[in-house]
Structure formats: C-alpha cells, structure tokens
C-alpha cells in the first residue's frame, strides 16, 4: 500500500536533460553559471546513472523559463519544442514511429513512455469517433506545468505529422489548460504550429485525433526495426529501479530553491515534498535533523557559494538569502564562521589566485 505522505519520485533520462542544456547554450544562455548559482550538479544529483530526478529537472526548467522571459520570449516551452524537434523523444519516439499505423504508434508510445521520463503522465481516452491523448506534467510550478504542456503537445503534434507524412486532418483540435496569451502575436505562434482549432482554459491538455485517422499507414513504418528494438526497450524498462534520495538530501535540494525564492518555511517545504508539515517534522526527526537545522545549513552553504562569485554584491546576496539588509547578513555570517563576508570573499579570491 502506498503511503499518501510519500513524495512521488519522478525522473527523466539524462540524455534529454543534456540535450536541453545544449539547446540553452546554443541560444547564448549562461547555462553553466546558472547551474552553479542554483547549486545544481548533474553528476552529484543523479543517484541512478542515466536518469535525473524530476525535482532537479523542474528546477532546470524554471531557471530556463526565467532566463527566456528576461530575453523577451514568454513562450519558452513552445520555442524549445519547435527547435529541438522529435529527437528529444529519443528511443521512446523512435520505436513508436516504426509502427505500421498511427493507432499502433500511439499505443506503443503510451506503453514505453518511461523510456523518456516519468515527469509526464500520458492517458489515452477513446470516444465514439475520436481519441484524446491527454498529458499531465507532474510539476508543481505553474510556469513549468504550462510550458511543459506547450512543449509536449507540440512534440506530439510534430510526431503525428511526421509519421503520417503531414496528412491533412490528423489533428482535429488541441486543448490547453492554461489561458490564451493576450498578445495577438503570441496567439499567432500557436496557430502557426498546430494549424487546427485551439481551445485554451480547457479542463485538460490534449490532442484530439479522429478515429478514422488511427488507421493511417505511417511513412516511417519499419516492422523489422521495431521488432529488433522492442526487446531492448523492454529490458531497459524492466531494469529500471529508481533510487530514492533520502529525506535529508531531498529536503536540502528543495530548500535551495525555496530560500532563493523567499519561501523557506516548513509549510512550503512540506508542500514541495508532497507531505504534511507534521509528517515532514517526523521524518526529519527520524533522520536525526530538523527543518531549522537544515535551513540553517543550506543558507550558510549558499552564502559561501555566492560569496565566491565576485559579480554578486553583498546587497544581492543578503536579499537572496532572506536577510533584511547587508549588515544583518554580515552579523549572521560572522557569528557562524568567525569572519565577515568581505573577509571570506577576499580570502577565497586570494586562494584562487594562488592556484
């Protein structure tokens, strides 16, 4: 029986995260420095080789969304989907497109979804006359959720069109849970991609495909190759055993994000970890720690990290870590380390120059 207080463990294949980061670098984004700023290390943060925990992936997405908005593009999920193409789906998409019909391809894609990620739930709902492919990202951030919906519905739309040779009428309509963009030029970008009716503010995110289209033969069909690939896919799924992070490590990762966002409360951390504050307190206590101790340690860890980056002012660091002003940060840091932030920064800079 599943414990309702246990956070759901999700993942995404490392190859897709690396492809996404490469895309960000090609756009000119300071990917490495942003990952360092938010203390994300994929070698350290990937307990199961080949897979990145879902909450780390969500942090990366949120960072990317903020950077794209800063650069003037509020539709980062759409932009990424259009630029990356179906290669982002990897073996998941490749094995599905070798099916003989569109209906079979959709069934195969649903069966092998975990080859790609568990940060996305996919459901098939059959109705008289049509099929709905429903997607539900598992992200808690509203921005990450909305951009993930954009990204994957566009990916699925491109997948269907590619497999059927751009056959007309394959996609009947598209539904988004998020609201329509207010700017006409942004709405035009959706229309240019889908070329079918689009409904915003809907109950679910979905692509609707007419039942007759499910029998369409695929231009990408290759039964022999699919037969050869399926044993490998089944073996990869069967071998997958995601290693859970312990409660201490998971709490620390979420606290880094919460502190940076000014929301480092026990209630906010419990919400991030899908449990009640009381359950969080009990689990941390069993692990020999507490919310207060962890938040204190993470804040000090972040302070030291930020002070090694000379481009960050003390005022910025103080604000980012939740202090009222720079003197408050200085007093706290001196109490914890025995030296002021300025002395620590200068000492670190001197040591770096000597190396």
PDB file of N, CA, C and O in Angstrom, residues 119-163:
ATOM      1  N   UNK A 119       8.130  12.300 -15.584  1.00  0.00           N
ATOM      2  CA  UNK A 119       7.663  13.629 -15.183  1.00  0.00           C
ATOM      3  C   UNK A 119       6.460  14.046 -16.022  1.00  0.00           C
ATOM      4  O   UNK A 119       6.047  15.196 -15.983  1.00  0.00           O
ATOM      5  N   UNK A 120       5.918  13.096 -16.760  1.00  0.00           N
ATOM      6  CA  UNK A 120       4.776  13.372 -17.636  1.00  0.00           C
ATOM      7  C   UNK A 120       3.861  12.162 -17.632  1.00  0.00           C
ATOM      8  O   UNK A 120       4.275  11.048 -17.946  1.00  0.00           O
ATOM      9  N   UNK A 121       2.602  12.355 -17.240  1.00  0.00           N
ATOM     10  CA  UNK A 121       1.597  11.295 -17.326  1.00  0.00           C
ATOM     11  C   UNK A 121       0.866  11.413 -18.655  1.00  0.00           C
ATOM     12  O   UNK A 121       0.487  12.520 -19.069  1.00  0.00           O
ATOM     13  N   UNK A 122       0.700  10.293 -19.338  1.00  0.00           N
ATOM     14  CA  UNK A 122       0.015  10.262 -20.632  1.00  0.00           C
ATOM     15  C   UNK A 122      -1.143   9.279 -20.542  1.00  0.00           C
ATOM     16  O   UNK A 122      -0.972   8.140 -20.107  1.00  0.00           O
ATOM     17  N   UNK A 123      -2.324   9.715 -20.953  1.00  0.00           N
ATOM     18  CA  UNK A 123      -3.517   8.876 -20.928  1.00  0.00           C
ATOM     19  C   UNK A 123      -4.166   8.866 -22.307  1.00  0.00           C
ATOM     20  O   UNK A 123      -4.182   9.891 -23.002  1.00  0.00           O
ATOM     21  N   UNK A 124      -4.722   7.717 -22.686  1.00  0.00           N
ATOM     22  CA  UNK A 124      -5.473   7.597 -23.928  1.00  0.00           C
ATOM     23  C   UNK A 124      -6.943   7.408 -23.573  1.00  0.00           C
ATOM     24  O   UNK A 124      -7.290   6.504 -22.797  1.00  0.00           O
ATOM     25  N   UNK A 125      -7.781   8.266 -24.106  1.00  0.00           N
ATOM     26  CA  UNK A 125      -9.214   8.178 -23.817  1.00  0.00           C
ATOM     27  C   UNK A 125      -9.974   8.051 -25.141  1.00  0.00           C
ATOM     28  O   UNK A 125     -10.002   8.985 -25.948  1.00  0.00           O
ATOM     29  N   UNK A 126     -10.566   6.873 -25.341  1.00  0.00           N
ATOM     30  CA  UNK A 126     -11.292   6.607 -26.584  1.00  0.00           C
ATOM     31  C   UNK A 126     -12.747   7.072 -26.463  1.00  0.00           C
ATOM     32  O   UNK A 126     -13.414   6.833 -25.455  1.00  0.00           O
ATOM     33  N   UNK A 127     -13.209   7.748 -27.487  1.00  0.00           N
ATOM     34  CA  UNK A 127     -14.600   8.190 -27.592  1.00  0.00           C
ATOM     35  C   UNK A 127     -15.160   7.714 -28.933  1.00  0.00           C
ATOM     36  O   UNK A 127     -14.387   7.397 -29.845  1.00  0.00           O
ATOM     37  N   UNK A 128     -16.465   7.658 -29.062  1.00  0.00           N
ATOM     38  CA  UNK A 128     -17.027   7.346 -30.378  1.00  0.00           C
ATOM     39  C   UNK A 128     -16.595   8.414 -31.391  1.00  0.00           C
ATOM     40  O   UNK A 128     -16.930   9.581 -31.257  1.00  0.00           O
ATOM     41  N   UNK A 129     -15.782   8.019 -32.346  1.00  0.00           N
ATOM     42  CA  UNK A 129     -15.398   8.945 -33.412  1.00  0.00           C
ATOM     43  C   UNK A 129     -14.057   9.634 -33.217  1.00  0.00           C
ATOM     44  O   UNK A 129     -13.533  10.240 -34.161  1.00  0.00           O
ATOM     45  N   UNK A 130     -13.444   9.571 -32.027  1.00  0.00           N
ATOM     46  CA  UNK A 130     -12.140  10.220 -31.858  1.00  0.00           C
ATOM     47  C   UNK A 130     -11.399   9.662 -30.640  1.00  0.00           C
ATOM     48  O   UNK A 130     -11.977   8.980 -29.787  1.00  0.00           O
ATOM     49  N   UNK A 131     -10.096   9.965 -30.597  1.00  0.00           N
ATOM     50  CA  UNK A 131      -9.235   9.577 -29.492  1.00  0.00           C
ATOM     51  C   UNK A 131      -8.581  10.819 -28.917  1.00  0.00           C
ATOM     52  O   UNK A 131      -8.050  11.656 -29.655  1.00  0.00           O
ATOM     53  N   UNK A 132      -8.587  10.954 -27.587  1.00  0.00           N
ATOM     54  CA  UNK A 132      -7.888  12.050 -26.912  1.00  0.00           C
ATOM     55  C   UNK A 132      -6.585  11.518 -26.320  1.00  0.00           C
ATOM     56  O   UNK A 132      -6.587  10.514 -25.592  1.00  0.00           O
ATOM     57  N   UNK A 133      -5.483  12.189 -26.655  1.00  0.00           N
ATOM     58  CA  UNK A 133      -4.198  11.920 -26.000  1.00  0.00           C
ATOM     59  C   UNK A 133      -4.025  13.005 -24.948  1.00  0.00           C
ATOM     60  O   UNK A 133      -3.828  14.178 -25.269  1.00  0.00           O
ATOM     61  N   UNK A 134      -4.126  12.635 -23.679  1.00  0.00           N
ATOM     62  CA  UNK A 134      -4.123  13.590 -22.572  1.00  0.00           C
ATOM     63  C   UNK A 134      -2.769  13.568 -21.883  1.00  0.00           C
ATOM     64  O   UNK A 134      -2.225  12.501 -21.602  1.00  0.00           O
ATOM     65  N   UNK A 135      -2.205  14.736 -21.642  1.00  0.00           N
ATOM     66  CA  UNK A 135      -0.929  14.815 -20.940  1.00  0.00           C
ATOM     67  C   UNK A 135      -1.086  15.633 -19.666  1.00  0.00           C
ATOM     68  O   UNK A 135      -1.809  16.619 -19.632  1.00  0.00           O
ATOM     69  N   UNK A 136      -0.380  15.187 -18.632  1.00  0.00           N
ATOM     70  CA  UNK A 136      -0.382  15.896 -17.350  1.00  0.00           C
ATOM     71  C   UNK A 136       1.044  15.940 -16.803  1.00  0.00           C
ATOM     72  O   UNK A 136       1.536  14.950 -16.246  1.00  0.00           O
ATOM     73  N   UNK A 137       1.729  17.056 -16.968  1.00  0.00           N
ATOM     74  CA  UNK A 137       3.056  17.181 -16.356  1.00  0.00           C
ATOM     75  C   UNK A 137       2.938  17.060 -14.844  1.00  0.00           C
ATOM     76  O   UNK A 137       1.909  17.419 -14.249  1.00  0.00           O
ATOM     77  N   UNK A 138       3.969  16.549 -14.205  1.00  0.00           N
ATOM     78  CA  UNK A 138       3.931  16.332 -12.756  1.00  0.00           C
ATOM     79  C   UNK A 138       4.514  17.505 -11.972  1.00  0.00           C
ATOM     80  O   UNK A 138       4.663  17.415 -10.753  1.00  0.00           O
ATOM     81  N   UNK A 139       4.833  18.612 -12.649  1.00  0.00           N
ATOM     82  CA  UNK A 139       5.492  19.737 -11.993  1.00  0.00           C
ATOM     83  C   UNK A 139       4.539  20.508 -11.089  1.00  0.00           C
ATOM     84  O   UNK A 139       3.351  20.645 -11.392  1.00  0.00           O
ATOM     85  N   UNK A 140       5.097  21.049 -10.007  1.00  0.00           N
ATOM     86  CA  UNK A 140       4.319  21.873  -9.090  1.00  0.00           C
ATOM     87  C   UNK A 140       4.295  23.343  -9.508  1.00  0.00           C
ATOM     88  O   UNK A 140       3.322  24.039  -9.269  1.00  0.00           O
ATOM     89  N   UNK A 141       5.369  23.807 -10.114  1.00  0.00           N
ATOM     90  CA  UNK A 141       5.432  25.195 -10.562  1.00  0.00           C
ATOM     91  C   UNK A 141       4.425  25.429 -11.682  1.00  0.00           C
ATOM     92  O   UNK A 141       4.460  24.732 -12.700  1.00  0.00           O
ATOM     93  N   UNK A 142       3.517  26.407 -11.531  1.00  0.00           N
ATOM     94  CA  UNK A 142       2.541  26.680 -12.598  1.00  0.00           C
ATOM     95  C   UNK A 142       3.215  27.013 -13.930  1.00  0.00           C
ATOM     96  O   UNK A 142       2.741  26.588 -14.994  1.00  0.00           O
ATOM     97  N   UNK A 143       4.323  27.766 -13.877  1.00  0.00           N
ATOM     98  CA  UNK A 143       5.018  28.114 -15.116  1.00  0.00           C
ATOM     99  C   UNK A 143       5.634  26.881 -15.764  1.00  0.00           C
ATOM    100  O   UNK A 143       5.568  26.710 -16.981  1.00  0.00           O
ATOM    101  N   UNK A 144       6.246  26.030 -14.959  1.00  0.00           N
ATOM    102  CA  UNK A 144       6.837  24.806 -15.503  1.00  0.00           C
ATOM    103  C   UNK A 144       5.749  23.913 -16.083  1.00  0.00           C
ATOM    104  O   UNK A 144       5.919  23.311 -17.150  1.00  0.00           O
ATOM    105  N   UNK A 145       4.609  23.823 -15.386  1.00  0.00           N
ATOM    106  CA  UNK A 145       3.491  22.994 -15.855  1.00  0.00           C
ATOM    107  C   UNK A 145       2.977  23.487 -17.204  1.00  0.00           C
ATOM    108  O   UNK A 145       2.803  22.705 -18.144  1.00  0.00           O
ATOM    109  N   UNK A 146       2.736  24.800 -17.314  1.00  0.00           N
ATOM    110  CA  UNK A 146       2.190  25.357 -18.553  1.00  0.00           C
ATOM    111  C   UNK A 146       3.166  25.215 -19.710  1.00  0.00           C
ATOM    112  O   UNK A 146       2.786  24.846 -20.829  1.00  0.00           O
ATOM    113  N   UNK A 147       4.438  25.488 -19.465  1.00  0.00           N
ATOM    114  CA  UNK A 147       5.427  25.381 -20.531  1.00  0.00           C
ATOM    115  C   UNK A 147       5.671  23.929 -20.934  1.00  0.00           C
ATOM    116  O   UNK A 147       5.937  23.644 -22.098  1.00  0.00           O
ATOM    117  N   UNK A 148       5.577  23.003 -19.971  1.00  0.00           N
ATOM    118  CA  UNK A 148       5.704  21.588 -20.290  1.00  0.00           C
ATOM    119  C   UNK A 148       4.525  21.128 -21.142  1.00  0.00           C
ATOM    120  O   UNK A 148       4.682  20.317 -22.058  1.00  0.00           O
ATOM    121  N   UNK A 149       3.321  21.646 -20.850  1.00  0.00           N
ATOM    122  CA  UNK A 149       2.150  21.318 -21.670  1.00  0.00           C
ATOM    123  C   UNK A 149       2.364  21.805 -23.101  1.00  0.00           C
ATOM    124  O   UNK A 149       2.106  21.076 -24.071  1.00  0.00           O
ATOM    125  N   UNK A 150       2.843  23.037 -23.257  1.00  0.00           N
ATOM    126  CA  UNK A 150       3.155  23.555 -24.587  1.00  0.00           C
ATOM    127  C   UNK A 150       4.162  22.651 -25.287  1.00  0.00           C
ATOM    128  O   UNK A 150       3.984  22.258 -26.445  1.00  0.00           O
ATOM    129  N   UNK A 151       5.239  22.344 -24.569  1.00  0.00           N
ATOM    130  CA  UNK A 151       6.336  21.582 -25.162  1.00  0.00           C
ATOM    131  C   UNK A 151       5.863  20.217 -25.658  1.00  0.00           C
ATOM    132  O   UNK A 151       6.094  19.840 -26.813  1.00  0.00           O
ATOM    133  N   UNK A 152       5.194  19.456 -24.795  1.00  0.00           N
ATOM    134  CA  UNK A 152       4.856  18.079 -25.157  1.00  0.00           C
ATOM    135  C   UNK A 152       3.690  17.987 -26.140  1.00  0.00           C
ATOM    136  O   UNK A 152       3.665  17.071 -26.979  1.00  0.00           O
ATOM    137  N   UNK A 153       2.741  18.881 -26.075  1.00  0.00           N
ATOM    138  CA  UNK A 153       1.674  18.845 -27.080  1.00  0.00           C
ATOM    139  C   UNK A 153       2.226  19.182 -28.457  1.00  0.00           C
ATOM    140  O   UNK A 153       1.811  18.607 -29.468  1.00  0.00           O
ATOM    141  N   UNK A 154       3.174  20.093 -28.513  1.00  0.00           N
ATOM    142  CA  UNK A 154       3.809  20.406 -29.799  1.00  0.00           C
ATOM    143  C   UNK A 154       4.656  19.229 -30.259  1.00  0.00           C
ATOM    144  O   UNK A 154       4.643  18.861 -31.450  1.00  0.00           O
ATOM    145  N   UNK A 155       5.388  18.599 -29.339  1.00  0.00           N
ATOM    146  CA  UNK A 155       6.181  17.422 -29.694  1.00  0.00           C
ATOM    147  C   UNK A 155       5.291  16.308 -30.243  1.00  0.00           C
ATOM    148  O   UNK A 155       5.619  15.673 -31.251  1.00  0.00           O
ATOM    149  N   UNK A 156       4.160  16.071 -29.581  1.00  0.00           N
ATOM    150  CA  UNK A 156       3.254  15.019 -30.041  1.00  0.00           C
ATOM    151  C   UNK A 156       2.626  15.386 -31.384  1.00  0.00           C
ATOM    152  O   UNK A 156       2.456  14.528 -32.260  1.00  0.00           O
ATOM    153  N   UNK A 157       2.289  16.662 -31.557  1.00  0.00           N
ATOM    154  CA  UNK A 157       1.741  17.127 -32.835  1.00  0.00           C
ATOM    155  C   UNK A 157       2.759  16.901 -33.957  1.00  0.00           C
ATOM    156  O   UNK A 157       2.410  16.385 -35.033  1.00  0.00           O
ATOM    157  N   UNK A 158       4.011  17.261 -33.719  1.00  0.00           N
ATOM    158  CA  UNK A 158       5.064  17.080 -34.720  1.00  0.00           C
ATOM    159  C   UNK A 158       5.295  15.588 -34.996  1.00  0.00           C
ATOM    160  O   UNK A 158       5.538  15.185 -36.135  1.00  0.00           O
ATOM    161  N   UNK A 159       5.226  14.776 -33.942  1.00  0.00           N
ATOM    162  CA  UNK A 159       5.403  13.331 -34.085  1.00  0.00           C
ATOM    163  C   UNK A 159       4.324  12.747 -34.997  1.00  0.00           C
ATOM    164  O   UNK A 159       4.617  11.987 -35.932  1.00  0.00           O
ATOM    165  N   UNK A 160       3.073  13.101 -34.734  1.00  0.00           N
ATOM    166  CA  UNK A 160       1.959  12.582 -35.531  1.00  0.00           C
ATOM    167  C   UNK A 160       2.089  13.029 -36.983  1.00  0.00           C
ATOM    168  O   UNK A 160       1.915  12.233 -37.924  1.00  0.00           O
ATOM    169  N   UNK A 161       2.394  14.296 -37.187  1.00  0.00           N
ATOM    170  CA  UNK A 161       2.503  14.810 -38.555  1.00  0.00           C
ATOM    171  C   UNK A 161       3.676  14.188 -39.303  1.00  0.00           C
ATOM    172  O   UNK A 161       3.582  13.888 -40.499  1.00  0.00           O
ATOM    173  N   UNK A 162       4.785  13.986 -38.606  1.00  0.00           N
ATOM    174  CA  UNK A 162       5.952  13.376 -39.250  1.00  0.00           C
ATOM    175  C   UNK A 162       5.660  11.939 -39.654  1.00  0.00           C
ATOM    176  O   UNK A 162       5.999  11.510 -40.768  1.00  0.00           O
ATOM    177  N   UNK A 163       5.027  11.181 -38.769  1.00  0.00           N
ATOM    178  CA  UNK A 163       4.746   9.773 -39.039  1.00  0.00           C
ATOM    179  C   UNK A 163       3.763   9.580 -40.192  1.00  0.00           C
ATOM    180  O   UNK A 163       3.838   8.602 -40.932  1.00  0.00           O
TER     181      UNK A 163
END
